[in-house]
mmCIF file with all atom_site columns, C-alpha atoms in Angstrom:
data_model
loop_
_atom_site.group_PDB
_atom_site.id
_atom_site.type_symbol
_atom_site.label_atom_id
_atom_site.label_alt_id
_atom_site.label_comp_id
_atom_site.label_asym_id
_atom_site.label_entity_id
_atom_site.label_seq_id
_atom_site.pdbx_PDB_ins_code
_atom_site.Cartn_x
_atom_site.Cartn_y
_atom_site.Cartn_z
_atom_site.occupancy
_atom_site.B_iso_or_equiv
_atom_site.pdbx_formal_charge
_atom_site.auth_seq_id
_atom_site.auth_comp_id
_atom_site.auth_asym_id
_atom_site.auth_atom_id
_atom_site.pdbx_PDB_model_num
ATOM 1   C CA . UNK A 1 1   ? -1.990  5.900   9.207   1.00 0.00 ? 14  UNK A CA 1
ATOM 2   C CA . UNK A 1 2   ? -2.113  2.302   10.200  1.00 0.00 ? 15  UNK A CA 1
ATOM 3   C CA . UNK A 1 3   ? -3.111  -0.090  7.580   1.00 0.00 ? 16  UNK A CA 1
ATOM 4   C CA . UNK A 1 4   ? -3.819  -4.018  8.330   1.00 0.00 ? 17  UNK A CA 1
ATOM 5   C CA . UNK A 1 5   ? -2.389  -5.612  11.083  1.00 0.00 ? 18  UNK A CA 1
ATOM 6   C CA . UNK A 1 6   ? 1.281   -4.472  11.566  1.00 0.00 ? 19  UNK A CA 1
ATOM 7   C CA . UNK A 1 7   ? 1.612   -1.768  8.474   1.00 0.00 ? 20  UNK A CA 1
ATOM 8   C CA . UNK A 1 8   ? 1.841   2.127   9.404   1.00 0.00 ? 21  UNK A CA 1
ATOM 9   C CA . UNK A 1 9   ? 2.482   4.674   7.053   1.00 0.00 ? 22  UNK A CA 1
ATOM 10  C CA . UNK A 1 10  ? 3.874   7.893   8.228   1.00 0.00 ? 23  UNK A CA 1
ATOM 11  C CA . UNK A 1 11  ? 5.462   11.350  7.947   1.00 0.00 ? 24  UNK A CA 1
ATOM 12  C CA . UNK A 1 12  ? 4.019   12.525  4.995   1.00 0.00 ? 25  UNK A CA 1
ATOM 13  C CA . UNK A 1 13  ? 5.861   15.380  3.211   1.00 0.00 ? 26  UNK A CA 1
ATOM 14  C CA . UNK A 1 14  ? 5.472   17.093  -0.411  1.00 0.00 ? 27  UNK A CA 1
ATOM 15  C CA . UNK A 1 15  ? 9.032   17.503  -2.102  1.00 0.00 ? 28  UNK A CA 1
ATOM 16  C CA . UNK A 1 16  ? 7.221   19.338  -4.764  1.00 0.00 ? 29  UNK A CA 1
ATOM 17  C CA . UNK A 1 17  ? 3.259   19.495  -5.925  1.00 0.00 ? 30  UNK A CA 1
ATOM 18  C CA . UNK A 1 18  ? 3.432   16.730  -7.980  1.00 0.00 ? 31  UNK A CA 1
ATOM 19  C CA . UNK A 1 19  ? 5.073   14.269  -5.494  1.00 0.00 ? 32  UNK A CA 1
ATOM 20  C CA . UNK A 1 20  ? 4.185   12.468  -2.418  1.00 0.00 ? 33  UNK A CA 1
ATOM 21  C CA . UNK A 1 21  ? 6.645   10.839  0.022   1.00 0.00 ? 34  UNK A CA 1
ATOM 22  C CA . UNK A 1 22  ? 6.227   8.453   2.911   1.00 0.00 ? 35  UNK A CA 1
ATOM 23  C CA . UNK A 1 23  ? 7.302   6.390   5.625   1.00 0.00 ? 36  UNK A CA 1
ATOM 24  C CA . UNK A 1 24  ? 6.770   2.986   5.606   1.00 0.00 ? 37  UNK A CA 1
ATOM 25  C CA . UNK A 1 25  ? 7.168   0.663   8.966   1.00 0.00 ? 38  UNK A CA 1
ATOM 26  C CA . UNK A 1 26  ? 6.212   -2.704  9.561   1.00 0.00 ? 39  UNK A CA 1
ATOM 27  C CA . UNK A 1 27  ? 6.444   -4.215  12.970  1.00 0.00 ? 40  UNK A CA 1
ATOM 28  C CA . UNK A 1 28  ? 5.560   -7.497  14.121  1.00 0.00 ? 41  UNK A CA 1
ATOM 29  C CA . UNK A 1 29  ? 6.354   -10.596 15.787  1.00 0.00 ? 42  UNK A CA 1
ATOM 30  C CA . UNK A 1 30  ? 10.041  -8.967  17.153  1.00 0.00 ? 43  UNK A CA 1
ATOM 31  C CA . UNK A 1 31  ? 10.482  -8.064  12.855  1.00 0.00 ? 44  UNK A CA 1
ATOM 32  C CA . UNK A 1 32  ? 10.657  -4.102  12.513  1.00 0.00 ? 45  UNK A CA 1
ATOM 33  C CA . UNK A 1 33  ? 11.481  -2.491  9.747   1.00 0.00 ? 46  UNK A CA 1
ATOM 34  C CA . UNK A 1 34  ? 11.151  0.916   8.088   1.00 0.00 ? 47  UNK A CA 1
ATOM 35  C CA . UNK A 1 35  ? 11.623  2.265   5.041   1.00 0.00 ? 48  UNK A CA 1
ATOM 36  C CA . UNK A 1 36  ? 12.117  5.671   4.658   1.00 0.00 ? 49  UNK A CA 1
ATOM 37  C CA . UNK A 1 37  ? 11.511  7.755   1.347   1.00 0.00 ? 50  UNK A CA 1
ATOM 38  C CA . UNK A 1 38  ? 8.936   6.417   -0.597  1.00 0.00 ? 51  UNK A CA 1
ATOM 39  C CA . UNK A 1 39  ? 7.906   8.984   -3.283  1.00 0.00 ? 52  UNK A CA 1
ATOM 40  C CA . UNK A 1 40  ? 4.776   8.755   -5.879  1.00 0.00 ? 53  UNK A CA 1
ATOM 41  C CA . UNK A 1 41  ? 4.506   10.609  -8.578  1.00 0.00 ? 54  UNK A CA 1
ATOM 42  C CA . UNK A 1 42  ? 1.257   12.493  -9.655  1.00 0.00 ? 55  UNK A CA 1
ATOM 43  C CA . UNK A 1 43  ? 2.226   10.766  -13.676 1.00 0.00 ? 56  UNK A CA 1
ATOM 44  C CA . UNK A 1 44  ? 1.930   7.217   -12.155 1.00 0.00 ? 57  UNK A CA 1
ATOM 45  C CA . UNK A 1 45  ? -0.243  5.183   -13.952 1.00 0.00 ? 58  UNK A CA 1
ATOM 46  C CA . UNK A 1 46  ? -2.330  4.363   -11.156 1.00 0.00 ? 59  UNK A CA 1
ATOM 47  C CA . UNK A 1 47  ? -2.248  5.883   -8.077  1.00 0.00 ? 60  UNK A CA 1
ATOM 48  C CA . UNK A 1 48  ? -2.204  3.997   -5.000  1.00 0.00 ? 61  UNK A CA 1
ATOM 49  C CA . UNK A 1 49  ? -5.045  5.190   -3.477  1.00 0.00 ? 62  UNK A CA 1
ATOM 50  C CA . UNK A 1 50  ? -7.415  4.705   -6.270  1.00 0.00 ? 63  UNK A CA 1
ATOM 51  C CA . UNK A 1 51  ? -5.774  1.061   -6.824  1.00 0.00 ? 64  UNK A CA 1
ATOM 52  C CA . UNK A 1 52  ? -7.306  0.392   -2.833  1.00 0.00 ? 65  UNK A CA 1
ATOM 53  C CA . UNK A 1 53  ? -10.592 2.028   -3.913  1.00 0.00 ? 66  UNK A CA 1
ATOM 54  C CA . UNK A 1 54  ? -11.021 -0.015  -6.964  1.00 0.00 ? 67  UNK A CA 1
ATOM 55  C CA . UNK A 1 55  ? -10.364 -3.043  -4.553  1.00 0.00 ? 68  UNK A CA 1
ATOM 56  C CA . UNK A 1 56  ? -12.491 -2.003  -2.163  1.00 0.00 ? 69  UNK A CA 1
ATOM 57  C CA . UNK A 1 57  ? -15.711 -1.486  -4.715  1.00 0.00 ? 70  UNK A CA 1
ATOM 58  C CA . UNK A 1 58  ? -15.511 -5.299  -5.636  1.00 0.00 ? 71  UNK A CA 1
ATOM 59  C CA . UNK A 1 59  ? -16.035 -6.038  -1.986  1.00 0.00 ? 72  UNK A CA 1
ATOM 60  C CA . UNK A 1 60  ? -18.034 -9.575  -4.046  1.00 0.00 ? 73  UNK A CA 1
ATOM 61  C CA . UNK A 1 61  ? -14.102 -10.503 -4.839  1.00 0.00 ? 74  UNK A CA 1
ATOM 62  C CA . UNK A 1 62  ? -11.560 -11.604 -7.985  1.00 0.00 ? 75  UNK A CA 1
ATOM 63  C CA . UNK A 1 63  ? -10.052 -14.181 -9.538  1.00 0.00 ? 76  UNK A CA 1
ATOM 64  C CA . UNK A 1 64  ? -5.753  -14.082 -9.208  1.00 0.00 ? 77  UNK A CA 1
ATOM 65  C CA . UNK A 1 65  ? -4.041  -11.543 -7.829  1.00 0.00 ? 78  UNK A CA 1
ATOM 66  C CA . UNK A 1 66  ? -4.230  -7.645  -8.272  1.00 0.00 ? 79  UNK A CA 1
ATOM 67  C CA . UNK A 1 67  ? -1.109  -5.425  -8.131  1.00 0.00 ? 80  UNK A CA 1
ATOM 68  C CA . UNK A 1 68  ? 0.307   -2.095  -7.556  1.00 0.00 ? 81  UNK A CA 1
ATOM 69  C CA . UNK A 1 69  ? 3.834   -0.883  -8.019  1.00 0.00 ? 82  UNK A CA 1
ATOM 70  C CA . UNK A 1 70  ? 6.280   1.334   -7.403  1.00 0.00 ? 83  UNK A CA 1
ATOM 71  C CA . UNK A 1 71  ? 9.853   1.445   -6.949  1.00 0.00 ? 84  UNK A CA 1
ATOM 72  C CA . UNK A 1 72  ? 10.476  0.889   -4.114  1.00 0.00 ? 85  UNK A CA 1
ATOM 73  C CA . UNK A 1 73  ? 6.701   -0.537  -2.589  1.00 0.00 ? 86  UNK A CA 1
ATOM 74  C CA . UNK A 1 74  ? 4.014   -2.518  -4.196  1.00 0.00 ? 87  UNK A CA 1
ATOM 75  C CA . UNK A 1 75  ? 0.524   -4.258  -2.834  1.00 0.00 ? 88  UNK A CA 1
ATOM 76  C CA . UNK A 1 76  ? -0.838  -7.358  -3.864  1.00 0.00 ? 89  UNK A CA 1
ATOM 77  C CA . UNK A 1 77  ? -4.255  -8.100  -3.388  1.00 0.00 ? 90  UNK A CA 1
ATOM 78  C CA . UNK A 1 78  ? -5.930  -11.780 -3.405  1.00 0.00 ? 91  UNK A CA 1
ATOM 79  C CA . UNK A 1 79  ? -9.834  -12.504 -2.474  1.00 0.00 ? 92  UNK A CA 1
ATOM 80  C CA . UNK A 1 80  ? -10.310 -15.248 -0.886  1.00 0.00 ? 93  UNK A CA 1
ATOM 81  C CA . UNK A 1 81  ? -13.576 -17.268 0.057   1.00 0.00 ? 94  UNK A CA 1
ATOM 82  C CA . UNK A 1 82  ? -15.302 -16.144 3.215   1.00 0.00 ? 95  UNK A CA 1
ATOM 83  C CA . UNK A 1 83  ? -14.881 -12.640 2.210   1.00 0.00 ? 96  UNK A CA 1
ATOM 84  C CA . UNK A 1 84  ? -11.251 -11.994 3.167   1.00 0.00 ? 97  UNK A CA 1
ATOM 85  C CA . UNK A 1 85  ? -8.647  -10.004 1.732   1.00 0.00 ? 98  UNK A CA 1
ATOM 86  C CA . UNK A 1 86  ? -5.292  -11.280 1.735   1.00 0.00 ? 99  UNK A CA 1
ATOM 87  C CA . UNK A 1 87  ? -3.148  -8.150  1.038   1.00 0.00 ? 100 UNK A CA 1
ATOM 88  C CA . UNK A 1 88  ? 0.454   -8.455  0.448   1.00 0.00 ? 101 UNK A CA 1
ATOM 89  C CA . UNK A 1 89  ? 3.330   -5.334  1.095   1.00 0.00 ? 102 UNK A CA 1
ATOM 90  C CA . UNK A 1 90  ? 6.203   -5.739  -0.423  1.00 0.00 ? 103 UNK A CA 1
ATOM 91  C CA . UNK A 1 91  ? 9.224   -3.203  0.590   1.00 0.00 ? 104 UNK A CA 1
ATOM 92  C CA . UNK A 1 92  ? 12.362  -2.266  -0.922  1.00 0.00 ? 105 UNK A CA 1
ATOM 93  C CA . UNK A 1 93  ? 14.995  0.581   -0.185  1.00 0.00 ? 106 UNK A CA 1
ATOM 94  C CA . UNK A 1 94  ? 16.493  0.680   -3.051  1.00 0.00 ? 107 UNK A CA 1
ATOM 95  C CA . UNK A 1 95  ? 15.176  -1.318  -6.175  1.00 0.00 ? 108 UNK A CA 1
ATOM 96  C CA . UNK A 1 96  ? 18.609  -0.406  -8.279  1.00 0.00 ? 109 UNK A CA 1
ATOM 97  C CA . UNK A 1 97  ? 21.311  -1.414  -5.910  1.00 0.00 ? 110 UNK A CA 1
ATOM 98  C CA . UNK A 1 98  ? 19.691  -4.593  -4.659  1.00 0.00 ? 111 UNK A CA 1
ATOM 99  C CA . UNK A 1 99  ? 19.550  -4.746  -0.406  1.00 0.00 ? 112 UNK A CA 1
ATOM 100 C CA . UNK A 1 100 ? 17.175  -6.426  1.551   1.00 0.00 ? 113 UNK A CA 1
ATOM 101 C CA . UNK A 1 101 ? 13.484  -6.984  0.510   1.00 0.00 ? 114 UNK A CA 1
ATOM 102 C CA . UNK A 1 102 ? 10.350  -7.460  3.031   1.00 0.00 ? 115 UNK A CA 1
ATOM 103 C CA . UNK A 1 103 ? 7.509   -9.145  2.076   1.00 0.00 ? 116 UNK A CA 1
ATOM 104 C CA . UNK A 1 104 ? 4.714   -8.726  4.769   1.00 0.00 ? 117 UNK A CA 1
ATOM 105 C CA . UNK A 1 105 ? 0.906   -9.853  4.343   1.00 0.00 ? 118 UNK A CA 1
ATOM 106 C CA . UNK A 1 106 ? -2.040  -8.570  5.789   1.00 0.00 ? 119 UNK A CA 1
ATOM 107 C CA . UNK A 1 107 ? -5.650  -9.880  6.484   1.00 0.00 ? 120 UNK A CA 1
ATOM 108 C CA . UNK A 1 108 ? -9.027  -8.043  6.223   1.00 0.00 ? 121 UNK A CA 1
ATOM 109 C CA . UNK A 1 109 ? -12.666 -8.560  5.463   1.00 0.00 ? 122 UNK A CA 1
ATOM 110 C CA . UNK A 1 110 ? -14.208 -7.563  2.142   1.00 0.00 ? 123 UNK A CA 1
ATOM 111 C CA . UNK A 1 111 ? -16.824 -4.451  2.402   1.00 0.00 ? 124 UNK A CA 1
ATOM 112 C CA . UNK A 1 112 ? -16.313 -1.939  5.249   1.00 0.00 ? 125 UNK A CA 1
ATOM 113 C CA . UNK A 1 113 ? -12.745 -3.164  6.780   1.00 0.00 ? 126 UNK A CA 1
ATOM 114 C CA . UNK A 1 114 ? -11.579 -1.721  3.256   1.00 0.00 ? 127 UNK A CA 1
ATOM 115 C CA . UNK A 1 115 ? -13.550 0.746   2.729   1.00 0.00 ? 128 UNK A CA 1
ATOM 116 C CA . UNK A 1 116 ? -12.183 2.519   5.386   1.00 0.00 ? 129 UNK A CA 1
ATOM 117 C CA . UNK A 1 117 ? -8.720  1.714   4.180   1.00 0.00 ? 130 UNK A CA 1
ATOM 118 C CA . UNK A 1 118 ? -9.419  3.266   0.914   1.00 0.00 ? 131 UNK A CA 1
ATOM 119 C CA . UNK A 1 119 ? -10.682 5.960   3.037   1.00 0.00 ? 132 UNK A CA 1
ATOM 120 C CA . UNK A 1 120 ? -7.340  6.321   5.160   1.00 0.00 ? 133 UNK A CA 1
ATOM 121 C CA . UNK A 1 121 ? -5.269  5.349   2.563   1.00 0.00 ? 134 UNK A CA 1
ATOM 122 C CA . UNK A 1 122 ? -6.767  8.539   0.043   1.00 0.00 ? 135 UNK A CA 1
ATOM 123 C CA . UNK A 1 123 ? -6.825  10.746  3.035   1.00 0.00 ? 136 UNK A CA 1
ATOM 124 C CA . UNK A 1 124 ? -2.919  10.198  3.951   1.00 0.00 ? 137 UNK A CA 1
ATOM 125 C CA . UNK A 1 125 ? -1.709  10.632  0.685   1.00 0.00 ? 138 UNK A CA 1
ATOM 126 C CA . UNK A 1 126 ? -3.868  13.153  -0.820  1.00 0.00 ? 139 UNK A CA 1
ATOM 127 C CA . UNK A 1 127 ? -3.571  15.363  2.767   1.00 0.00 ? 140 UNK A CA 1
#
């Protein structure tokens, strides 16, 4: 599932019914990078998923900045004026050992653009 400009997720698998796990790659301008084994948990607070779809309803925007986080990946979300979404991945392997850390921001317009990422988003991860 390709989200924003340069953001795939991939290779879904269930290590057990209440976890998810992904693939995360981001490629762009000659940057690649991938990270593999990204697991949610059914128990997390809120899922990521219904974090997009809550973004996506207030397609009229938001003050600051909105986040979701994991582990290992989190999504930042600032409105800006002319209807844009600025959302921001950030990526790392492992959160206890330290390593490298990608930050990667994405564009998209307010209303249907994420709509149909909540869509995509909910359909990856819920299968």
């Amino acid at each position: 599932m390709a989200v924003g400009s340069g953001v795939t997720f991939r290779e879904r698998y269930k290590p057990d019914e209440h976890v998810v796990g992904f693939c995360v790659n981001v490629e762009a301008d000659g940057l690649s990078a991938h990270l593999h084994g990204v697991e949610l948990g059914a128990w997390d607070h809120v899922q990521l998923d219904d974090f997009v779809d809550k973004l996506a309803a207030d397609f009229r925007g938001w003050d600051g900045e909105r986040v979701w986080k994991s582990p290992q990946l989190s999504l930042g979300a600032t409105f800006h004026s002319g209807g844009h979404v600025e959302l921001t991945w950030r990526l790392r392997p492992d959160p206890v050992q330290g390593g490298w850390r990608l930050c990667f921001p994405t564009w998209l317009d307010a209303g249907e653009a994420m709509l149909r990422l909540a869509s995509d988003l909910r359909h990856f991860l819920r299968g």
